[in-house]
mmCIF file of C-alpha atoms and ligand atoms in Angstrom:
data_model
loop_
_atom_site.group_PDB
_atom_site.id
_atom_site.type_symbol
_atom_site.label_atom_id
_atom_site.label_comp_id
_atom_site.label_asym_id
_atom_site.label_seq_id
_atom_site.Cartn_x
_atom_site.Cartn_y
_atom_site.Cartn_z
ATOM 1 C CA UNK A 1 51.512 129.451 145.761
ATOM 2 C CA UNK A 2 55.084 129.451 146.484
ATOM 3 C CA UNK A 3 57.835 129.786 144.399
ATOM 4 C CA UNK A 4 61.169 127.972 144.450
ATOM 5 C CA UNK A 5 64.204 130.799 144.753
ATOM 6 C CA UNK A 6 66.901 128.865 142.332
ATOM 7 C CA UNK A 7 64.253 128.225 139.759
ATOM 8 C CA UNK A 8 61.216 130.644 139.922
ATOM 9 C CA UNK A 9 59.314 127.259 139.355
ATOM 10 C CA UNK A 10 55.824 126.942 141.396
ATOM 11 C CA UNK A 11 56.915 124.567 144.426
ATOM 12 C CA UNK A 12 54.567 122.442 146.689
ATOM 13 C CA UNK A 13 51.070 121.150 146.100
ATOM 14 C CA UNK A 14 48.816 123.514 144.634
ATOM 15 C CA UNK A 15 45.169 122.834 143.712
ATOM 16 C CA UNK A 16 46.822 122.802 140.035
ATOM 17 C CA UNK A 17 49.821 120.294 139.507
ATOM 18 C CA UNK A 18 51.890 119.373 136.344
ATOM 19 C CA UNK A 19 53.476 116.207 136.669
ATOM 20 C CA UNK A 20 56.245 115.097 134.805
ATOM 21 C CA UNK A 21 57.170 111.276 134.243
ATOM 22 C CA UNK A 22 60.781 111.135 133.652
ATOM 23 C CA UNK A 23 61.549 107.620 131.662
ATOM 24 C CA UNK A 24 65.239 106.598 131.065
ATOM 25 C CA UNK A 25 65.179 103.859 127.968
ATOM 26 C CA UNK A 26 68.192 101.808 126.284
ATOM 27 C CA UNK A 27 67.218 99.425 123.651
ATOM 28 C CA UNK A 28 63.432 99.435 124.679
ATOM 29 C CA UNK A 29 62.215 99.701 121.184
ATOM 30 C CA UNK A 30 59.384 97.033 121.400
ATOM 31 C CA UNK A 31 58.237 98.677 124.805
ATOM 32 C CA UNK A 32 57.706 102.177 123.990
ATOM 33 C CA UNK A 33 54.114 101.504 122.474
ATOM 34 C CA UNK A 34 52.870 99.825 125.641
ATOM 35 C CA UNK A 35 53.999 102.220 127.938
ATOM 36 C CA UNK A 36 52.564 105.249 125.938
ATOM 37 C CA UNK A 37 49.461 103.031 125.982
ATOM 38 C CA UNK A 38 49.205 102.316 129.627
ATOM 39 C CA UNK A 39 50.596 105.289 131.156
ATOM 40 C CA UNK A 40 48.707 107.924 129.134
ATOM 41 C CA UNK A 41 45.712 106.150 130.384
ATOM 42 C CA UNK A 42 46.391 106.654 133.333
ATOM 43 C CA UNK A 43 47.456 110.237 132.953
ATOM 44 C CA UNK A 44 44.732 111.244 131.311
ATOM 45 C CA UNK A 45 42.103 109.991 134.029
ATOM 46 C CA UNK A 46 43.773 112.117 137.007
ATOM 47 C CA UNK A 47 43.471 115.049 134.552
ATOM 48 C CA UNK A 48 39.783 114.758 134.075
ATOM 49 C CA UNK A 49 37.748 116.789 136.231
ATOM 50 C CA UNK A 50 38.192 115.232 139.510
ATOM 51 C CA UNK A 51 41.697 114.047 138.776
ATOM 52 C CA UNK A 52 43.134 116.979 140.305
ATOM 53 C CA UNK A 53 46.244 117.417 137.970
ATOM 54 C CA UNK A 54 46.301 120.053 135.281
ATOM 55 C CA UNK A 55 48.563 118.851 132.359
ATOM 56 C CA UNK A 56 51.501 115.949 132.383
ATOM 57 C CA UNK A 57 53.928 115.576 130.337
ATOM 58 C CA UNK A 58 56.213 112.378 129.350
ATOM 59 C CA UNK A 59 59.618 113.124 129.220
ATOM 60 C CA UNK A 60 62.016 109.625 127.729
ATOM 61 C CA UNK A 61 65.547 109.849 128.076
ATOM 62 C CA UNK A 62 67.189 107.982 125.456
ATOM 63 C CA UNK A 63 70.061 106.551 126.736
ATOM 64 C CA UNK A 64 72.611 106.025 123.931
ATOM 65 C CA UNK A 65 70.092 103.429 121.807
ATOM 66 C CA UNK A 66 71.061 101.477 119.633
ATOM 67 C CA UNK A 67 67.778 99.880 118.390
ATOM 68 C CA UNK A 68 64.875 101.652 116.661
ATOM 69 C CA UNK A 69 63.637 103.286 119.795
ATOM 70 C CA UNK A 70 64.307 106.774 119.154
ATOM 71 C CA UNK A 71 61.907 106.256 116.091
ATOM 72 C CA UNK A 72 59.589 104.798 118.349
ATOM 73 C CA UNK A 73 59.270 108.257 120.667
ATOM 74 C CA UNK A 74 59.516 110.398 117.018
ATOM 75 C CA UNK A 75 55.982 108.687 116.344
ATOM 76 C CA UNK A 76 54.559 108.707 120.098
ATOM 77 C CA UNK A 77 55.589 112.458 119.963
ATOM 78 C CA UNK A 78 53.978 113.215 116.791
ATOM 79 C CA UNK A 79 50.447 111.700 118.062
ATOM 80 C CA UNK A 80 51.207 112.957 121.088
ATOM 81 C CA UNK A 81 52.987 116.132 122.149
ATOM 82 C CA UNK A 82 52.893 115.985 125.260
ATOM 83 C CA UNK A 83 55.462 113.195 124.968
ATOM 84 C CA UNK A 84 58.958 114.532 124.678
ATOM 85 C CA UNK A 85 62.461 113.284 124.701
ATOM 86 C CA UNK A 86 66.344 113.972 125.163
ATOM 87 C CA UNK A 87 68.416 111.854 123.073
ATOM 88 C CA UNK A 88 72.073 111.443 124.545
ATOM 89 C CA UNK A 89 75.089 111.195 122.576
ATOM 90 C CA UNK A 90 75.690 107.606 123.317
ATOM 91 C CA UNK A 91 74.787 105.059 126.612
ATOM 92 C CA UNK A 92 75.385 106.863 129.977
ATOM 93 C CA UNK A 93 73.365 104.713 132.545
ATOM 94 C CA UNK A 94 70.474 104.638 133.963
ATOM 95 C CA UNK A 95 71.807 107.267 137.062
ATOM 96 C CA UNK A 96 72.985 109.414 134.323
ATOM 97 C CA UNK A 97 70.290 109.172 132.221
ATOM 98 C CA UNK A 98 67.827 110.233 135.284
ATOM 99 C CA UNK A 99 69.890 113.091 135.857
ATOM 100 C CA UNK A 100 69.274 114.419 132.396
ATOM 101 C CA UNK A 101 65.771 113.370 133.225
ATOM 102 C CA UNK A 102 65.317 115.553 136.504
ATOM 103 C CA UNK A 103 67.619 118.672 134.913
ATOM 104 C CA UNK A 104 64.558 119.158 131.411
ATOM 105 C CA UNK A 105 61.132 117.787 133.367
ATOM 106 C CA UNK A 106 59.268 120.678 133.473
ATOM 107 C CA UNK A 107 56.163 119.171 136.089
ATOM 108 C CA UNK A 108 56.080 120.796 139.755
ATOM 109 C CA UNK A 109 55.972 116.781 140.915
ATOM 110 C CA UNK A 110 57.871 114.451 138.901
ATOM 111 C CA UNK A 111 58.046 111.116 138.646
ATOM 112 C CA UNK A 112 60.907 108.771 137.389
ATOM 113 C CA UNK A 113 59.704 105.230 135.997
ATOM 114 C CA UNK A 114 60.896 102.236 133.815
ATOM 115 C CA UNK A 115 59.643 101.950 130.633
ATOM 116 C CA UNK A 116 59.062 98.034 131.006
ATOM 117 C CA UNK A 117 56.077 98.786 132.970
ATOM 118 C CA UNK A 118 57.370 96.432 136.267
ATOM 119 C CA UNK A 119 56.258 99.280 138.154
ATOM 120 C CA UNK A 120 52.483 99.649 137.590
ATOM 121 C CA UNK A 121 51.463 103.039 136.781
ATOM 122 C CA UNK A 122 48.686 102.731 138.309
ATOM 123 C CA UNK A 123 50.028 103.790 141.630
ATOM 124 C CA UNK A 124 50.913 107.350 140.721
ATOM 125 C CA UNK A 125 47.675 108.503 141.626
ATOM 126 C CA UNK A 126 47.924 107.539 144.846
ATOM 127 C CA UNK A 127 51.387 109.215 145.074
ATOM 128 C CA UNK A 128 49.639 112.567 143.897
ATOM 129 C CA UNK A 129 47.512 111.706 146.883
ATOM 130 C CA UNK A 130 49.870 111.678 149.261
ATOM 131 C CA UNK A 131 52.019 114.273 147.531
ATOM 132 C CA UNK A 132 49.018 117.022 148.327
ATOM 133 C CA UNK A 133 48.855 115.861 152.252
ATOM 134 C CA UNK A 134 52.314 117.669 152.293
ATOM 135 C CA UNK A 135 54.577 114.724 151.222
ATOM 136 C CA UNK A 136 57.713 115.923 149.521
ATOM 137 C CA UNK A 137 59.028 112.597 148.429
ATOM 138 C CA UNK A 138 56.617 109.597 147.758
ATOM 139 C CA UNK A 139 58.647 106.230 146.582
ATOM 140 C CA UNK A 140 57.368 103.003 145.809
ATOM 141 C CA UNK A 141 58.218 100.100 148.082
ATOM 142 C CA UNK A 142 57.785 96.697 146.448
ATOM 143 C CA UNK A 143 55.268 94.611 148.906
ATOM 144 C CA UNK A 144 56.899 91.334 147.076
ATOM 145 C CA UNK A 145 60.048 90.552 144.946
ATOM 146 C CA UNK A 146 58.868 87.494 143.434
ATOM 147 C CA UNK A 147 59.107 88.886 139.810
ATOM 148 C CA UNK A 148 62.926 88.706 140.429
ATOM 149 C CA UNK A 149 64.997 85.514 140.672
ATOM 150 C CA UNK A 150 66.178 84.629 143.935
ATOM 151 C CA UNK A 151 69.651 85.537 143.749
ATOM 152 C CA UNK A 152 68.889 88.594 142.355
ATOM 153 C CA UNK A 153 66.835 88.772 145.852
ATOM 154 C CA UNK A 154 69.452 87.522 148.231
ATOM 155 C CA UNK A 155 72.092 89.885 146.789
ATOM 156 C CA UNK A 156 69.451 93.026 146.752
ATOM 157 C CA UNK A 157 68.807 91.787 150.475
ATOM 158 C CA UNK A 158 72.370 91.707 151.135
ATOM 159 C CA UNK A 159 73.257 95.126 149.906
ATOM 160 C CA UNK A 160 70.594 97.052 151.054
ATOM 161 C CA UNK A 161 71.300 95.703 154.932
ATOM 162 C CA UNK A 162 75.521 96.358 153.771
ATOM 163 C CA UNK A 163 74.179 100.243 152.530
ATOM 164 C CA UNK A 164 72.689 101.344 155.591
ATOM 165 C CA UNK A 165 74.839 99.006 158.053
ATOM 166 C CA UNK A 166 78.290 100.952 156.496
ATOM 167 C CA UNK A 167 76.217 104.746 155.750
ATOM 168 C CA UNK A 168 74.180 107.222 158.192
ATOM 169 C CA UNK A 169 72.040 108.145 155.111
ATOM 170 C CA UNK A 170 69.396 105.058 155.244
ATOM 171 C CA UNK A 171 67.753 103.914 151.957
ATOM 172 C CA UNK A 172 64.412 102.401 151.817
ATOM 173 C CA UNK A 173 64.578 98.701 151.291
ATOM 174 C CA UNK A 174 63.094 97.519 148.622
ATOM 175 C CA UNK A 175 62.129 101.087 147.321
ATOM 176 C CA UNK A 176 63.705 101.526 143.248
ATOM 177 C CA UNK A 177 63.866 105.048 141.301
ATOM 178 C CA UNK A 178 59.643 104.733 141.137
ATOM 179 C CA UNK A 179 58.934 107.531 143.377
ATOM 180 C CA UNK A 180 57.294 111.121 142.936
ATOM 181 C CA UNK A 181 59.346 113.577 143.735
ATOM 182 C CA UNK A 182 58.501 117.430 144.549
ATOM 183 C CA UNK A 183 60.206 120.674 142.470
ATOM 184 C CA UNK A 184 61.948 121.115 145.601
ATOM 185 C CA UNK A 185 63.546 117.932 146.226
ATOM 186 C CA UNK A 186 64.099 117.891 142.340
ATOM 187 C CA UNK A 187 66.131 121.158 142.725
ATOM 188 C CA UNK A 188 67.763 119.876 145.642
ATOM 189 C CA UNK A 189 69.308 116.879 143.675
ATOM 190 C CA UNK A 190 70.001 118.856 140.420
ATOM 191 C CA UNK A 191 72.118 121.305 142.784
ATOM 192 C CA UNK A 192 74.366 118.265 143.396
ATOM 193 C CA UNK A 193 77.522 118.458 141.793
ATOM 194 C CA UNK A 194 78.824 115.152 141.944
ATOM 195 C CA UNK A 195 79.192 112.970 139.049
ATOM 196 C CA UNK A 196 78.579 109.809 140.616
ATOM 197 C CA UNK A 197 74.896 109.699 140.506
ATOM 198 C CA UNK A 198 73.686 106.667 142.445
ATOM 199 C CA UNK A 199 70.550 107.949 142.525
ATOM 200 C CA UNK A 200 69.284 105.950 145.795
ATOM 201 C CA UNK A 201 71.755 107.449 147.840
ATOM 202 C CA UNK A 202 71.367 111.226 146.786
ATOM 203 C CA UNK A 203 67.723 110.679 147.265
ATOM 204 C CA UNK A 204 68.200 109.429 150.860
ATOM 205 C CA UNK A 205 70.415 112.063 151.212
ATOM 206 C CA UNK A 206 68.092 115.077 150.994
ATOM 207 C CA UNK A 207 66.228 114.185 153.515
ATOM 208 C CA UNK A 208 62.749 115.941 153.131
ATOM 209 C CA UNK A 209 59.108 114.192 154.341
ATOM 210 C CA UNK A 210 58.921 111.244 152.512
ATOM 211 C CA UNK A 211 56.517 108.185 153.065
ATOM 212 C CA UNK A 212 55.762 104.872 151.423
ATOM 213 C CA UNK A 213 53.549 103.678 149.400
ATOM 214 C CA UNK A 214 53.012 99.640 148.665
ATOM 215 C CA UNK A 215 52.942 97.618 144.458
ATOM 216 C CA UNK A 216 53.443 94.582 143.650
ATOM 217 C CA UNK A 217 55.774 94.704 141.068
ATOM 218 C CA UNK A 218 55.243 92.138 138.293
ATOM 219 C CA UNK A 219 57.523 90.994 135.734
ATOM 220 C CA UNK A 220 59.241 92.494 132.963
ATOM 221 C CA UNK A 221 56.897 91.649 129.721
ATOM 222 C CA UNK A 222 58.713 92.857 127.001
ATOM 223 C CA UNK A 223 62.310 93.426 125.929
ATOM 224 C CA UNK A 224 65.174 92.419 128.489
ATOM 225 C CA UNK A 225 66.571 93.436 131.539
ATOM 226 C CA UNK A 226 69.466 95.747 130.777
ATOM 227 C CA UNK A 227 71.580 94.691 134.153
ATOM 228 C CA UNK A 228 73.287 91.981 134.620
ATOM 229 C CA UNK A 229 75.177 90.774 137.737
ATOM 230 C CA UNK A 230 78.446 93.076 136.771
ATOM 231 C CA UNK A 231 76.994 96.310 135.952
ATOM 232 C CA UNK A 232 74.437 95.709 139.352
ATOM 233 C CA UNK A 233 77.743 94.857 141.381
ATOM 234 C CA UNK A 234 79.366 98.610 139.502
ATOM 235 C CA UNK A 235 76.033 100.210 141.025
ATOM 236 C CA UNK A 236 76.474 98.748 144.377
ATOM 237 C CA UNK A 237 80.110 99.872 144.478
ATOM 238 C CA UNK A 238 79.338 103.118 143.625
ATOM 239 C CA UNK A 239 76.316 103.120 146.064
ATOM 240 C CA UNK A 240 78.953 102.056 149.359
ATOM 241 C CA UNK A 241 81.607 104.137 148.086
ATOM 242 C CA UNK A 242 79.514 107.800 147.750
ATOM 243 C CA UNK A 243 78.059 106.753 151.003
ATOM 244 C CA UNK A 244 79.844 105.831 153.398
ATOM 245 C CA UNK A 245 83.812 106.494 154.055
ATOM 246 C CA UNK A 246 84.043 103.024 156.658
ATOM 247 C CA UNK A 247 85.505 101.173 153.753
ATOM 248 C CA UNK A 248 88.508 103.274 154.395
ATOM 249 C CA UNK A 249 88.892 103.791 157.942
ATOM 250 C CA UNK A 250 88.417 99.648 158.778
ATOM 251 C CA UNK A 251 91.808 99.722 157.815
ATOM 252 C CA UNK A 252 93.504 101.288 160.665
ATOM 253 C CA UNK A 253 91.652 99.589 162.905
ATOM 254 C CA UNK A 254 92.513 96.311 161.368
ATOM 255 C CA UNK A 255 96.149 97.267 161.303
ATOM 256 C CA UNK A 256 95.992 97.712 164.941
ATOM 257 C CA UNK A 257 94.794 95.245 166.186
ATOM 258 C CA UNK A 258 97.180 93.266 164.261
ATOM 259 C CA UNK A 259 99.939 95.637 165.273
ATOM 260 C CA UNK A 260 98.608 94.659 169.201
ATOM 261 C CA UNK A 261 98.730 90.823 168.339
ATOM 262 C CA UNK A 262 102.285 90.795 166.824
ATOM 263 C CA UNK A 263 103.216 92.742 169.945
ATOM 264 C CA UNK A 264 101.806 90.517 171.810
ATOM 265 C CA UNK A 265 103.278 87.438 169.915
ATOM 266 C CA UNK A 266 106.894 89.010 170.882
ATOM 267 C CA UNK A 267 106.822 89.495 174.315
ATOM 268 C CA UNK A 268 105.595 85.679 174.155
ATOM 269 C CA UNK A 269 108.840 84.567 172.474
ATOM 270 C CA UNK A 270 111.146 86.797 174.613
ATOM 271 C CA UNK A 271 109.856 85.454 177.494
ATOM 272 C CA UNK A 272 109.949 81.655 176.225
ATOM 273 C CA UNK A 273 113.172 82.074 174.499
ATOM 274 C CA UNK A 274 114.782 83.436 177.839
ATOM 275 C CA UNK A 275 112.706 80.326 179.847
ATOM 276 C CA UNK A 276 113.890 77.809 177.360
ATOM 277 C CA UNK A 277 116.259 78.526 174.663
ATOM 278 C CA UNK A 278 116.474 78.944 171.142
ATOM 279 C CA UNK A 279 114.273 76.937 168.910
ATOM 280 C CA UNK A 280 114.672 77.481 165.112
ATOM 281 C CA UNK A 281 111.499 75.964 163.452
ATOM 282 C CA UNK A 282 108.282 77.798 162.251
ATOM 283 C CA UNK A 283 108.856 77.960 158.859
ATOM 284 C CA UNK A 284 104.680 77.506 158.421
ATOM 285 C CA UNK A 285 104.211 80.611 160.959
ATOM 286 C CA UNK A 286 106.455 83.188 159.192
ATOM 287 C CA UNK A 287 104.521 81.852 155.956
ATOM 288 C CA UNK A 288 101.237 82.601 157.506
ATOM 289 C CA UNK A 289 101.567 86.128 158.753
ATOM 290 C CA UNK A 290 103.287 86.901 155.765
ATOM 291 C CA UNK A 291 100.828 85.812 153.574
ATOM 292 C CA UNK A 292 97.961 87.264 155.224
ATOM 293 C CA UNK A 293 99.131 90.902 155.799
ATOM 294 C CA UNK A 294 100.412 91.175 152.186
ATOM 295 C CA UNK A 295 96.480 89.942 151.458
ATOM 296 C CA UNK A 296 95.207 92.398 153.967
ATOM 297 C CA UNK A 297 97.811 95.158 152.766
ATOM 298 C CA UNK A 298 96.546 94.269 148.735
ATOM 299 C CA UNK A 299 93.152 94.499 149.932
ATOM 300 C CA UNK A 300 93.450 98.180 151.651
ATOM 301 C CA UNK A 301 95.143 99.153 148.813
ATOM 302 C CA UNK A 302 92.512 98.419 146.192
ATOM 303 C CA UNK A 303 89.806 100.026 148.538
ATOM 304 C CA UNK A 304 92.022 103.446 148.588
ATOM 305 C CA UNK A 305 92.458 103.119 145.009
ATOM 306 C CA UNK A 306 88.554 102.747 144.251
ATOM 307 C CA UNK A 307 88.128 106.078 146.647
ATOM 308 C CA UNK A 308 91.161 107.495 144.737
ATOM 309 C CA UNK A 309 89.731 106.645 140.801
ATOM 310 C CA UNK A 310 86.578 108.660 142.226
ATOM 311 C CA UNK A 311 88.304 111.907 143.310
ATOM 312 C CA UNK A 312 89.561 111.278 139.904
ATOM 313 C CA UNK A 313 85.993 111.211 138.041
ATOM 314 C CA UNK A 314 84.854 114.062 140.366
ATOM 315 C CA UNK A 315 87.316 116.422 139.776
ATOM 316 C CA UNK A 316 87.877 116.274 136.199
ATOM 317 C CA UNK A 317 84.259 117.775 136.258
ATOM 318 C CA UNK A 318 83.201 116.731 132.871
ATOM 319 C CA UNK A 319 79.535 116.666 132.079
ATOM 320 C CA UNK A 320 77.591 113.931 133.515
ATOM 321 C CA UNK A 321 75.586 113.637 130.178
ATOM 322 C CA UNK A 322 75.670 114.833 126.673
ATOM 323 C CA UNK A 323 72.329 115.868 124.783
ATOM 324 C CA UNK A 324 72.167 115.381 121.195
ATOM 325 C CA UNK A 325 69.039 116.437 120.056
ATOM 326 C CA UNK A 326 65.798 117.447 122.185
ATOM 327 C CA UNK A 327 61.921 116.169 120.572
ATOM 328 C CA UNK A 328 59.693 118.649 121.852
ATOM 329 C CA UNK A 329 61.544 121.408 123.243
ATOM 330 C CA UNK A 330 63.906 121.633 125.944
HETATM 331 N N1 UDP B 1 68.276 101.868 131.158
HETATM 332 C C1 UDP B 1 68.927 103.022 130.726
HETATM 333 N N2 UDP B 1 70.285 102.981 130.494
HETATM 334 C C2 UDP B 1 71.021 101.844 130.694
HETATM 335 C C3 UDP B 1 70.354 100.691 131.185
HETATM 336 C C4 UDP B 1 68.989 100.743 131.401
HETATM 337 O O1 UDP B 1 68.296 104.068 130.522
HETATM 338 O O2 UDP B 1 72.234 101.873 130.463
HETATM 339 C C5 UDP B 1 66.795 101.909 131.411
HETATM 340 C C6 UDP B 1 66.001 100.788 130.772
HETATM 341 O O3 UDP B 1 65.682 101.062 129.442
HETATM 342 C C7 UDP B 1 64.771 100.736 131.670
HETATM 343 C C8 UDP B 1 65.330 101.126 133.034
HETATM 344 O O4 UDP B 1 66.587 101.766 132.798
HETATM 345 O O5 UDP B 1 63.781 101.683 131.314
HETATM 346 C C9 UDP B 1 65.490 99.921 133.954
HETATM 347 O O6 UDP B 1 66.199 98.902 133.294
HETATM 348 P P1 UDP B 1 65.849 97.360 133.469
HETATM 349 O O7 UDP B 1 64.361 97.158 133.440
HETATM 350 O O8 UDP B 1 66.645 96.612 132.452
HETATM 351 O O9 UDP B 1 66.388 97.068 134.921
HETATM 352 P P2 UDP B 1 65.835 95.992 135.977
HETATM 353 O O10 UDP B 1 64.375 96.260 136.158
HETATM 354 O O11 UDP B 1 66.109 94.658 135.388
HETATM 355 O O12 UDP B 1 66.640 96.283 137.207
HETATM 356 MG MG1 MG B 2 62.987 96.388 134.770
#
């Protein structure tokens, strides 16, 4: 078995895995029970004899909660301990919250879920599956989006074409943070340093084998969707701008070939005014161009200043998560 060198923790499928589900919650207080339910099922079956796994573990990341959840994992770890949880000192996000995840899961595979089981469970098995033909990354690809309205479709479309139109680091369409990921690839990611997490993007960005497997995703049962159209259009800001630098650079290309029209525009009016005289309308014209370049100039601006506010975030290096308490060990 080989060993990873930053960690000392067993790497790479051996004939005796420990997988850890990593499961960020905010306000899921009503869901916890369920999940426990349904995923511990599950667990438990691909530990039997047969199952080829050795031990799991649950690890819930409480986000900041302001509900009764945290009382809710006290109890599932007290019939359970196996189940564990970090509780963080107030709501970081879901990327944040992941991170935590990733940096205490103890499993040599682990795998990241939502507690509102959209993502079926069921499927990790056949992750493990592929994870022991020599897979080092195995995400979930939704075979259908029906469960989610169709705007929340046509903009997931839209950004996912914008992602990998604007960045050389592709991300799986239709692929969310339900994916198994190897010790090594978890290492990888925890080695990061940056404090944006979009978590998408630094998974794309390791690279590593990775293949696809197919759910259909239903939808959520209990409790509420915790994103709303904002915070999703935060995410996919943060997902362009950690990316991809285009957003930038279009600039100077922009201002060029506006720069080559206005020349253009001038050697025009030399040449008229020299053919035929002065003329002193075009009142609408200067309006125009004026108008549009202190749009266009606005525009730039704001894009350097989002790049700008990151450099900020980044290299003021605080934490990218606080733990307040840990059920179950570290
Ligand atoms: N979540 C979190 N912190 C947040 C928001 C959400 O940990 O600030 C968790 C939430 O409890 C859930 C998961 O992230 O387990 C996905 O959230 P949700 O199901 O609301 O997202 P959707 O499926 O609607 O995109
Ligand atoms: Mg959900």
């Amino acid at each position: 078995m080989e060993t990873n060198a930053l960690t000392e923790i067993p790497t790479g499928p051996g004939p005796l895995p420990t997988l850890s589900v990593i499961v960020p919650v905010k306000d899921e207080q009503v869901a916890i029970g369920p999940f426990v339910a349904r995923v511990t099922a599950v667990l438990d079956a691909l530990v039997a004899p047969g199952g080829g796994c050795e031990a799991w573990e649950i690890l819930f990341v409480d986000d900041g909660s302001q509900d009764a959840t945290l009382a809710a994992i006290h109890a599932a770890h007290r019939a359970d301990p196996r189940i564990r949880a970090l509780s963080l000192s107030r709501n970081f996000g879901k990327e944040a919250a992941l991170s935590a995840g990733l940096d205490h899961a103890r499993g040599r595979a682990v795998v990241p879920i939502d507690v509102d089981l959209q993502d079926p469970p069921e499927v990790i098995g056949e992750m493990l599956d592929r994870w022991r033909e020599g897979f080092e990354v195995v995400y979930g690809v939704r075979r259908n989006r029906l469960s989610d309205s169709l705007p929340k479709r046509m903009t997931a479309d839209l950004y996912y074409r914008a992602h990998n139109w604007l960045s050389s680091d592709k991300i799986p369409e239709h692929a969310g943070d339900f994916r198994l990921l190897d010790r090594k690839v978890v290492e990888v990611i925890r080695a990061m340093p940056e404090r944006n997490r979009f978590m998408k993007g630094l998974f794309a960005w390791g690279g590593f084998r990775q293949t696809a497997v197919e759910y259909d995703r239903s939808p959520r049962k209990l409790g509420e969707t915790k994103f709303n159209y904002w915070k999703l259009w935060t995410l996919a800001i943060d997902g362009i701008t950690s990316a991809s630098t285009v957003p930038l650079r279009v600039w100077s290309y922009l201002g060029a070939g506006i720069a080559l029209l206005a020349l253009c525009y001038a050697i025009f009016l030399v040449v008229r005014t020299a053919l035929f005289g002065v003329d002193v309308a075009g009142y609408p014209s200067i309006m125009v161009a004026t108008l549009f370049l202190g749009g266009v100039q606005l525009l730039s601006l704001g894009v350097l200043g989002e790049y700008v506010g990151r450099i900020l975030v980044e290299v003021k290096h605080r934490p990218i998560y606080i733990v307040r308490d840990t059920i179950g060990g570290d």
